[in-house]
C-alpha positions as semicolon CSV with decimal commas, in nm:
position;residue;x (nm);y (nm);z (nm)
1;X;4,385;6,266;-1,954
2;X;4,457;5,921;-2,023
3;X;4,112;5,838;-2,066
4;X;4,082;6,081;-2,297
5;X;4,389;5,993;-2,523
6;X;4,253;5,599;-2,495
7;X;3,927;5,704;-2,625
8;X;4,076;5,918;-2,913
9;X;4,278;5,606;-2,997
10;X;3,973;5,383;-3,015
11;X;3,824;5,602;-3,275
12;X;4,077;5,511;-3,552
13;X;3,964;5,249;-3,807
14;X;4,189;5,033;-3,983
15;X;4,082;5,108;-4,338
16;X;4,273;4,971;-4,661
17;X;4,432;5,294;-4,863
18;X;4,351;5,141;-5,186
19;X;4,010;4,974;-5,185
20;X;3,910;5,173;-4,853
21;X;3,778;4,817;-4,697
22;X;3,745;4,860;-4,291
23;X;3,908;4,545;-4,124
24;X;3,727;4,403;-3,864
25;X;3,875;4,345;-3,486
26;X;3,652;4,003;-3,441
27;X;3,692;3,807;-3,723
28;X;4,000;4,030;-3,886
29;X;3,812;4,039;-4,252
30;X;3,786;4,308;-4,474
31;X;3,436;4,444;-4,547
32;X;3,301;4,753;-4,722
33;X;3,347;5,052;-4,480
34;X;2,946;5,090;-4,581
35;X;2,879;4,784;-4,427
36;X;3,061;4,876;-4,106
37;X;2,904;5,193;-4,060
38;X;2,558;5,038;-4,134
39;X;2,581;4,735;-3,914
40;X;2,808;4,855;-3,623
41;X;2,731;5,225;-3,602
42;X;2,369;5,217;-3,723
43;X;2,415;5,480;-3,977
44;X;2,215;5,553;-4,283
45;X;2,414;5,635;-4,586
46;X;2,325;5,773;-4,910
47;X;2,585;5,803;-5,196
48;X;2,663;6,046;-5,469
49;X;2,958;6,133;-5,683
50;X;3,207;6,375;-5,628
51;X;3,340;6,630;-5,883
52;X;3,646;6,462;-5,922
53;X;3,539;6,118;-5,934
54;X;3,275;6,242;-6,187
55;X;3,527;6,410;-6,425
56;X;3,776;6,091;-6,428
57;X;3,443;5,879;-6,502
58;X;3,337;6,108;-6,799
59;X;3,678;6,120;-6,904
60;X;3,689;5,749;-6,936
61;X;3,353;5,724;-7,115
62;X;3,474;5,988;-7,368
63;X;3,803;5,797;-7,402
64;X;3,615;5,461;-7,488
65;X;3,343;5,620;-7,721
66;X;3,642;5,677;-7,932
Protein backbone atom coordinates (compact mmCIF):
# COMPACT_ATOMS: atom_id res chain seq x y z
CA UNK A 1 0.00 0.00 0.00
CA UNK A 2 2.76 2.44 0.89
CA UNK A 3 4.66 1.70 -2.35
CA UNK A 4 1.50 2.38 -4.36
CA UNK A 5 0.98 5.65 -2.50
CA UNK A 6 4.57 6.76 -3.12
CA UNK A 7 4.26 5.80 -6.78
CA UNK A 8 1.10 7.91 -7.08
CA UNK A 9 2.78 10.90 -5.42
CA UNK A 10 5.74 10.66 -7.80
CA UNK A 11 3.34 11.19 -10.70
CA UNK A 12 2.60 14.78 -9.69
CA UNK A 13 4.34 17.27 -11.95
CA UNK A 14 5.14 20.79 -10.73
CA UNK A 15 3.59 22.97 -13.43
CA UNK A 16 3.06 26.74 -13.40
CA UNK A 17 -0.66 27.46 -13.24
CA UNK A 18 -0.22 30.45 -15.53
CA UNK A 19 2.25 29.59 -18.30
CA UNK A 20 2.19 25.77 -17.85
CA UNK A 21 5.98 25.43 -17.64
CA UNK A 22 7.40 22.45 -15.76
CA UNK A 23 9.85 22.88 -12.86
CA UNK A 24 12.76 20.45 -13.17
CA UNK A 25 13.93 18.59 -10.10
CA UNK A 26 17.62 18.59 -10.98
CA UNK A 27 18.25 22.26 -11.81
CA UNK A 28 15.04 23.69 -10.33
CA UNK A 29 14.47 25.60 -13.58
CA UNK A 30 11.26 26.18 -15.50
CA UNK A 31 11.00 24.67 -18.98
CA UNK A 32 8.10 24.32 -21.42
CA UNK A 33 6.05 21.23 -20.62
CA UNK A 34 6.49 20.11 -24.24
CA UNK A 35 10.25 20.08 -23.74
CA UNK A 36 9.91 18.00 -20.57
CA UNK A 37 7.59 15.47 -22.18
CA UNK A 38 9.84 15.12 -25.22
CA UNK A 39 13.20 14.95 -23.43
CA UNK A 40 12.34 13.08 -20.24
CA UNK A 41 9.40 10.91 -21.23
CA UNK A 42 10.26 10.30 -24.87
CA UNK A 43 6.84 11.52 -26.00
CA UNK A 44 6.20 12.62 -29.55
CA UNK A 45 3.91 15.61 -29.59
CA UNK A 46 1.60 17.14 -32.12
CA UNK A 47 -0.16 20.45 -31.71
CA UNK A 48 -3.60 21.72 -32.45
CA UNK A 49 -5.94 24.42 -31.17
CA UNK A 50 -8.88 23.54 -28.95
CA UNK A 51 -12.26 25.15 -29.79
CA UNK A 52 -12.11 27.54 -26.81
CA UNK A 53 -8.67 28.88 -27.73
CA UNK A 54 -9.64 29.12 -31.38
CA UNK A 55 -12.67 31.23 -30.51
CA UNK A 56 -10.57 33.49 -28.27
CA UNK A 57 -7.95 33.93 -30.97
CA UNK A 58 -10.57 34.68 -33.61
CA UNK A 59 -12.29 37.19 -31.33
CA UNK A 60 -8.96 38.99 -30.75
CA UNK A 61 -8.27 38.94 -34.50
CA UNK A 62 -11.70 40.40 -35.32
CA UNK A 63 -11.20 43.10 -32.67
CA UNK A 64 -7.84 44.13 -34.16
CA UNK A 65 -9.32 44.40 -37.65
CA UNK A 66 -11.82 47.04 -36.47
